[in-house]
Amino acid sequence: MKKGKLLRTLLITLSFSFILAGCSNGTANTTEKTQTTIVTSFYPMYIFTQNLVKDIPGVKVENMTEPQQGCLHDYQMVPADLKTLERADIFVINGAGMEAFMDKVIKQRPALKIIEASKDMKLLKDANGEDNAHVWVGISDAIQEVKNISEGLAKSDTKNAEAYRKNASDYVKQLEAQREKMHKELDGFKNKNVITFHEAFPYFAKEFGLNIVSVVEREPGTEPSAGELAALIDKIKSSKVKILFAEPQYSAKAAESIAKQTGAKVYLLDPVVTGEKNAPADSYIKTMDENLKVLVKAFKENQ
């Protein structure tokens, strides 16, 4: 009799264990199916995508790289990046050659949905004849990238397609208003000759009529040789350019050294490539507002 009771108790316990296990697995699977994880390659793509997923339940955005990483031209992926991509349903990249590691991503995750923000856009060339990837720095080009990301998300996550498109429409209106505001304040200046420290601003220059007379470093960290530096100083003196834009992401010491030898003045212009972790969705517009203040000051002082 005792043996029979013991057997029944054991069977009941096992039954409850299977039921609980089944419930647990069912819950996990449901969560997995309803959650969409979008991973972005770096800071500006994160900001744009944040605006597009606003208020959409079950959609999460993660940035793969640290927000202070900056441009990804020569970036080497680390194990943490691959771990982040393992969680991704969709990967949003800038494209245009910015993410040089994409072959590795495709090899690791061949079925991963990839959205290229600069797809089918007309790209400017750098001094070496290669595509300039800093598309997002020009506001009109940023608007097109936002539209491209939105359409990519709508096709990849069809149940939320209309929400992505509505959010894109709202954000594009904000970007258009910022562009109009900047044109209103900048278009009246006649002398817009400038020197930039890197190749980050051609799209921005095209947008607002800046004339980039020369670039100090074609790539961050590739300092000009003594001969190149001397030629640059001569060019600045002969062209009488008084505005030298450095970037807050890099040391301004070299720019200040050039300024001392040429009489140019150093100002900081931000290519919106770095920012705080979990940066708010309006970060791009706020940075452009700061850039506007810098530009107005620089042009007023050097007309």
PDB file of C-alpha atoms in Angstrom, residues 87-260:
ATOM      1  CA  ARG A  87      20.776  38.353 -31.389  1.00  0.00           C
ATOM      2  CA  ALA A  88      20.006  40.406 -34.494  1.00  0.00           C
ATOM      3  CA  ASP A  89      17.057  39.857 -36.807  1.00  0.00           C
ATOM      4  CA  ILE A  90      18.048  42.893 -38.889  1.00  0.00           C
ATOM      5  CA  PHE A  91      21.395  44.668 -39.292  1.00  0.00           C
ATOM      6  CA  VAL A  92      21.355  48.347 -40.356  1.00  0.00           C
ATOM      7  CA  ILE A  93      24.579  49.651 -41.890  1.00  0.00           C
ATOM      8  CA  ASN A  94      25.647  52.853 -43.619  1.00  0.00           C
ATOM      9  CA  GLY A  95      27.260  51.059 -46.551  1.00  0.00           C
ATOM     10  CA  ALA A  96      29.286  52.910 -49.226  1.00  0.00           C
ATOM     11  CA  GLY A  97      32.366  51.058 -47.941  1.00  0.00           C
ATOM     12  CA  MET A  98      32.122  52.322 -44.358  1.00  0.00           C
ATOM     13  CA  GLU A  99      31.772  48.856 -42.804  1.00  0.00           C
ATOM     14  CA  ALA A 100      34.824  47.068 -44.213  1.00  0.00           C
ATOM     15  CA  PHE A 101      34.039  43.960 -42.162  1.00  0.00           C
ATOM     16  CA  MET A 102      30.816  42.994 -43.948  1.00  0.00           C
ATOM     17  CA  ASP A 103      32.323  39.901 -45.606  1.00  0.00           C
ATOM     18  CA  LYS A 104      32.924  38.478 -42.147  1.00  0.00           C
ATOM     19  CA  VAL A 105      29.354  39.291 -41.068  1.00  0.00           C
ATOM     20  CA  ILE A 106      27.859  37.612 -44.141  1.00  0.00           C
ATOM     21  CA  LYS A 107      30.043  34.564 -43.589  1.00  0.00           C
ATOM     22  CA  GLN A 108      28.989  34.289 -39.934  1.00  0.00           C
ATOM     23  CA  ARG A 109      25.293  35.104 -40.490  1.00  0.00           C
ATOM     24  CA  PRO A 110      24.417  34.366 -44.152  1.00  0.00           C
ATOM     25  CA  ALA A 111      20.654  34.600 -43.501  1.00  0.00           C
ATOM     26  CA  LEU A 112      20.802  37.905 -41.604  1.00  0.00           C
ATOM     27  CA  LYS A 113      18.656  40.676 -43.130  1.00  0.00           C
ATOM     28  CA  ILE A 114      20.943  43.607 -43.946  1.00  0.00           C
ATOM     29  CA  ILE A 115      19.688  47.129 -44.654  1.00  0.00           C
ATOM     30  CA  GLU A 116      22.149  49.464 -46.390  1.00  0.00           C
ATOM     31  CA  ALA A 117      21.204  53.082 -45.685  1.00  0.00           C
ATOM     32  CA  SER A 118      23.155  54.517 -48.641  1.00  0.00           C
ATOM     33  CA  LYS A 119      21.838  52.006 -51.176  1.00  0.00           C
ATOM     34  CA  ASP A 120      21.405  53.436 -54.703  1.00  0.00           C
ATOM     35  CA  MET A 121      22.469  56.922 -53.587  1.00  0.00           C
ATOM     36  CA  LYS A 122      24.791  59.054 -55.699  1.00  0.00           C
ATOM     37  CA  LEU A 123      28.088  59.044 -53.841  1.00  0.00           C
ATOM     38  CA  LEU A 124      30.805  61.673 -53.888  1.00  0.00           C
ATOM     39  CA  LYS A 125      34.405  60.629 -54.516  1.00  0.00           C
ATOM     40  CA  ASP A 126      37.370  61.365 -52.281  1.00  0.00           C
ATOM     41  CA  ALA A 127      40.826  62.500 -53.394  1.00  0.00           C
ATOM     42  CA  ASN A 128      41.755  58.899 -54.241  1.00  0.00           C
ATOM     43  CA  GLY A 129      38.711  58.425 -56.452  1.00  0.00           C
ATOM     44  CA  GLU A 130      37.000  56.161 -53.925  1.00  0.00           C
ATOM     45  CA  ASP A 131      33.447  56.522 -52.637  1.00  0.00           C
ATOM     46  CA  ASN A 132      33.166  58.894 -49.709  1.00  0.00           C
ATOM     47  CA  ALA A 133      31.072  57.072 -47.119  1.00  0.00           C
ATOM     48  CA  HIS A 134      30.200  60.032 -44.859  1.00  0.00           C
ATOM     49  CA  VAL A 135      26.764  60.325 -46.450  1.00  0.00           C
ATOM     50  CA  TRP A 136      24.818  61.075 -43.243  1.00  0.00           C
ATOM     51  CA  VAL A 137      26.663  64.375 -42.622  1.00  0.00           C
ATOM     52  CA  GLY A 138      24.684  66.149 -45.356  1.00  0.00           C
ATOM     53  CA  ILE A 139      21.111  66.639 -44.133  1.00  0.00           C
ATOM     54  CA  SER A 140      19.490  65.941 -47.512  1.00  0.00           C
ATOM     55  CA  ASP A 141      21.507  62.741 -47.739  1.00  0.00           C
ATOM     56  CA  ALA A 142      20.595  61.863 -44.144  1.00  0.00           C
ATOM     57  CA  ILE A 143      16.938  62.222 -45.117  1.00  0.00           C
ATOM     58  CA  GLN A 144      17.414  59.760 -47.967  1.00  0.00           C
ATOM     59  CA  GLU A 145      19.220  57.334 -45.660  1.00  0.00           C
ATOM     60  CA  VAL A 146      16.330  57.532 -43.184  1.00  0.00           C
ATOM     61  CA  LYS A 147      13.884  56.749 -45.998  1.00  0.00           C
ATOM     62  CA  ASN A 148      16.031  53.815 -47.150  1.00  0.00           C
ATOM     63  CA  ILE A 149      16.242  52.388 -43.630  1.00  0.00           C
ATOM     64  CA  SER A 150      12.498  52.831 -43.181  1.00  0.00           C
ATOM     65  CA  GLU A 151      11.677  50.942 -46.374  1.00  0.00           C
ATOM     66  CA  GLY A 152      14.163  48.229 -45.480  1.00  0.00           C
ATOM     67  CA  LEU A 153      12.557  47.786 -42.070  1.00  0.00           C
ATOM     68  CA  ALA A 154       9.061  47.796 -43.579  1.00  0.00           C
ATOM     69  CA  LYS A 155      10.023  44.975 -45.948  1.00  0.00           C
ATOM     70  CA  SER A 156      11.887  42.984 -43.303  1.00  0.00           C
ATOM     71  CA  ASP A 157       9.278  43.356 -40.547  1.00  0.00           C
ATOM     72  CA  THR A 158       6.018  43.611 -42.482  1.00  0.00           C
ATOM     73  CA  LYS A 159       3.689  43.593 -39.477  1.00  0.00           C
ATOM     74  CA  ASN A 160       5.137  46.943 -38.392  1.00  0.00           C
ATOM     75  CA  ALA A 161       5.579  48.385 -41.901  1.00  0.00           C
ATOM     76  CA  GLU A 162       3.106  51.251 -41.532  1.00  0.00           C
ATOM     77  CA  ALA A 163       4.511  52.230 -38.140  1.00  0.00           C
ATOM     78  CA  TYR A 164       8.041  52.457 -39.566  1.00  0.00           C
ATOM     79  CA  ARG A 165       6.808  54.588 -42.454  1.00  0.00           C
ATOM     80  CA  LYS A 166       4.835  56.908 -40.198  1.00  0.00           C
ATOM     81  CA  ASN A 167       7.810  57.402 -37.880  1.00  0.00           C
ATOM     82  CA  ALA A 168      10.024  58.047 -40.904  1.00  0.00           C
ATOM     83  CA  SER A 169       7.611  60.685 -42.177  1.00  0.00           C
ATOM     84  CA  ASP A 170       7.616  62.429 -38.787  1.00  0.00           C
ATOM     85  CA  TYR A 171      11.408  62.358 -38.515  1.00  0.00           C
ATOM     86  CA  VAL A 172      11.940  63.517 -42.098  1.00  0.00           C
ATOM     87  CA  LYS A 173       9.791  66.586 -41.351  1.00  0.00           C
ATOM     88  CA  GLN A 174      12.068  67.395 -38.405  1.00  0.00           C
ATOM     89  CA  LEU A 175      15.171  66.990 -40.567  1.00  0.00           C
ATOM     90  CA  GLU A 176      13.666  69.132 -43.328  1.00  0.00           C
ATOM     91  CA  ALA A 177      12.885  71.873 -40.797  1.00  0.00           C
ATOM     92  CA  GLN A 178      16.487  71.734 -39.528  1.00  0.00           C
ATOM     93  CA  ARG A 179      17.809  71.927 -43.092  1.00  0.00           C
ATOM     94  CA  GLU A 180      15.597  74.937 -43.867  1.00  0.00           C
ATOM     95  CA  LYS A 181      16.709  76.658 -40.667  1.00  0.00           C
ATOM     96  CA  MET A 182      20.376  76.174 -41.529  1.00  0.00           C
ATOM     97  CA  HIS A 183      19.975  77.345 -45.123  1.00  0.00           C
ATOM     98  CA  LYS A 184      18.176  80.465 -43.914  1.00  0.00           C
ATOM     99  CA  GLU A 185      21.120  81.422 -41.695  1.00  0.00           C
ATOM    100  CA  LEU A 186      23.990  80.271 -43.922  1.00  0.00           C
ATOM    101  CA  ASP A 187      23.001  81.036 -47.505  1.00  0.00           C
ATOM    102  CA  GLY A 188      23.670  84.773 -47.183  1.00  0.00           C
ATOM    103  CA  PHE A 189      27.382  84.397 -46.434  1.00  0.00           C
ATOM    104  CA  LYS A 190      29.611  84.913 -49.467  1.00  0.00           C
ATOM    105  CA  ASN A 191      32.995  83.689 -48.259  1.00  0.00           C
ATOM    106  CA  LYS A 192      32.669  80.015 -47.357  1.00  0.00           C
ATOM    107  CA  ASN A 193      36.230  78.888 -48.103  1.00  0.00           C
ATOM    108  CA  VAL A 194      37.359  76.420 -45.455  1.00  0.00           C
ATOM    109  CA  ILE A 195      39.976  73.807 -44.607  1.00  0.00           C
ATOM    110  CA  THR A 196      38.742  70.584 -43.007  1.00  0.00           C
ATOM    111  CA  PHE A 197      40.843  68.135 -41.052  1.00  0.00           C
ATOM    112  CA  HIS A 198      39.362  64.955 -42.534  1.00  0.00           C
ATOM    113  CA  GLU A 199      37.266  63.843 -45.503  1.00  0.00           C
ATOM    114  CA  ALA A 200      34.117  63.864 -43.373  1.00  0.00           C
ATOM    115  CA  PHE A 201      32.394  66.967 -44.758  1.00  0.00           C
ATOM    116  CA  PRO A 202      31.984  66.850 -48.584  1.00  0.00           C
ATOM    117  CA  TYR A 203      28.253  66.026 -48.357  1.00  0.00           C
ATOM    118  CA  PHE A 204      27.766  68.744 -45.738  1.00  0.00           C
ATOM    119  CA  ALA A 205      29.755  71.201 -47.867  1.00  0.00           C
ATOM    120  CA  LYS A 206      27.647  70.395 -50.917  1.00  0.00           C
ATOM    121  CA  GLU A 207      24.486  70.930 -48.861  1.00  0.00           C
ATOM    122  CA  PHE A 208      25.423  74.387 -47.588  1.00  0.00           C
ATOM    123  CA  GLY A 209      27.758  75.721 -50.285  1.00  0.00           C
ATOM    124  CA  LEU A 210      31.043  75.420 -48.403  1.00  0.00           C
ATOM    125  CA  ASN A 211      34.190  75.407 -50.518  1.00  0.00           C
ATOM    126  CA  ILE A 212      36.670  72.910 -49.070  1.00  0.00           C
ATOM    127  CA  VAL A 213      40.000  74.301 -50.284  1.00  0.00           C
ATOM    128  CA  SER A 214      42.027  71.437 -48.808  1.00  0.00           C
ATOM    129  CA  VAL A 215      41.960  68.563 -46.319  1.00  0.00           C
ATOM    130  CA  VAL A 216      44.711  68.079 -43.718  1.00  0.00           C
ATOM    131  CA  GLU A 217      44.376  64.323 -43.115  1.00  0.00           C
ATOM    132  CA  ARG A 218      42.663  62.232 -45.770  1.00  0.00           C
ATOM    133  CA  GLU A 219      42.061  59.517 -43.153  1.00  0.00           C
ATOM    134  CA  PRO A 220      42.039  59.978 -39.369  1.00  0.00           C
ATOM    135  CA  GLY A 221      45.473  59.231 -37.967  1.00  0.00           C
ATOM    136  CA  THR A 222      47.289  59.479 -41.321  1.00  0.00           C
ATOM    137  CA  GLU A 223      49.277  62.612 -40.663  1.00  0.00           C
ATOM    138  CA  PRO A 224      50.647  64.465 -43.702  1.00  0.00           C
ATOM    139  CA  SER A 225      54.381  64.224 -44.386  1.00  0.00           C
ATOM    140  CA  ALA A 226      56.602  67.248 -43.811  1.00  0.00           C
ATOM    141  CA  GLY A 227      56.461  68.027 -47.523  1.00  0.00           C
ATOM    142  CA  GLU A 228      52.669  67.681 -47.690  1.00  0.00           C
ATOM    143  CA  LEU A 229      52.291  69.845 -44.594  1.00  0.00           C
ATOM    144  CA  ALA A 230      54.520  72.560 -46.068  1.00  0.00           C
ATOM    145  CA  ALA A 231      52.516  72.494 -49.306  1.00  0.00           C
ATOM    146  CA  LEU A 232      49.275  72.728 -47.339  1.00  0.00           C
ATOM    147  CA  ILE A 233      50.537  75.724 -45.351  1.00  0.00           C
ATOM    148  CA  ASP A 234      51.569  77.456 -48.579  1.00  0.00           C
ATOM    149  CA  LYS A 235      48.148  76.737 -50.071  1.00  0.00           C
ATOM    150  CA  ILE A 236      46.346  78.145 -47.045  1.00  0.00           C
ATOM    151  CA  LYS A 237      48.491  81.298 -47.135  1.00  0.00           C
ATOM    152  CA  SER A 238      48.070  81.835 -50.882  1.00  0.00           C
ATOM    153  CA  SER A 239      44.321  81.209 -50.839  1.00  0.00           C
ATOM    154  CA  LYS A 240      43.918  83.329 -47.687  1.00  0.00           C
ATOM    155  CA  VAL A 241      41.599  80.800 -46.065  1.00  0.00           C
ATOM    156  CA  LYS A 242      40.931  81.815 -42.479  1.00  0.00           C
ATOM    157  CA  ILE A 243      38.669  78.988 -41.312  1.00  0.00           C
ATOM    158  CA  LEU A 244      40.071  75.603 -40.271  1.00  0.00           C
ATOM    159  CA  PHE A 245      37.553  73.044 -39.061  1.00  0.00           C
ATOM    160  CA  ALA A 246      38.795  70.398 -36.638  1.00  0.00           C
ATOM    161  CA  GLU A 247      36.538  67.702 -35.185  1.00  0.00           C
ATOM    162  CA  PRO A 248      35.723  67.099 -31.508  1.00  0.00           C
ATOM    163  CA  GLN A 249      36.524  63.385 -31.956  1.00  0.00           C
ATOM    164  CA  TYR A 250      40.231  64.107 -32.536  1.00  0.00           C
ATOM    165  CA  SER A 251      42.989  66.224 -31.047  1.00  0.00           C
ATOM    166  CA  ALA A 252      43.080  69.781 -32.389  1.00  0.00           C
ATOM    167  CA  LYS A 253      46.817  70.211 -31.719  1.00  0.00           C
ATOM    168  CA  ALA A 254      47.873  69.739 -35.353  1.00  0.00           C
ATOM    169  CA  ALA A 255      45.131  72.097 -36.515  1.00  0.00           C
ATOM    170  CA  GLU A 256      46.233  74.713 -33.994  1.00  0.00           C
ATOM    171  CA  SER A 257      49.843  74.333 -35.174  1.00  0.00           C
ATOM    172  CA  ILE A 258      48.773  74.977 -38.775  1.00  0.00           C
ATOM    173  CA  ALA A 259      46.650  77.904 -37.636  1.00  0.00           C
ATOM    174  CA  LYS A 260      49.630  79.557 -35.943  1.00  0.00           C
TER     175      LYS A 260
END
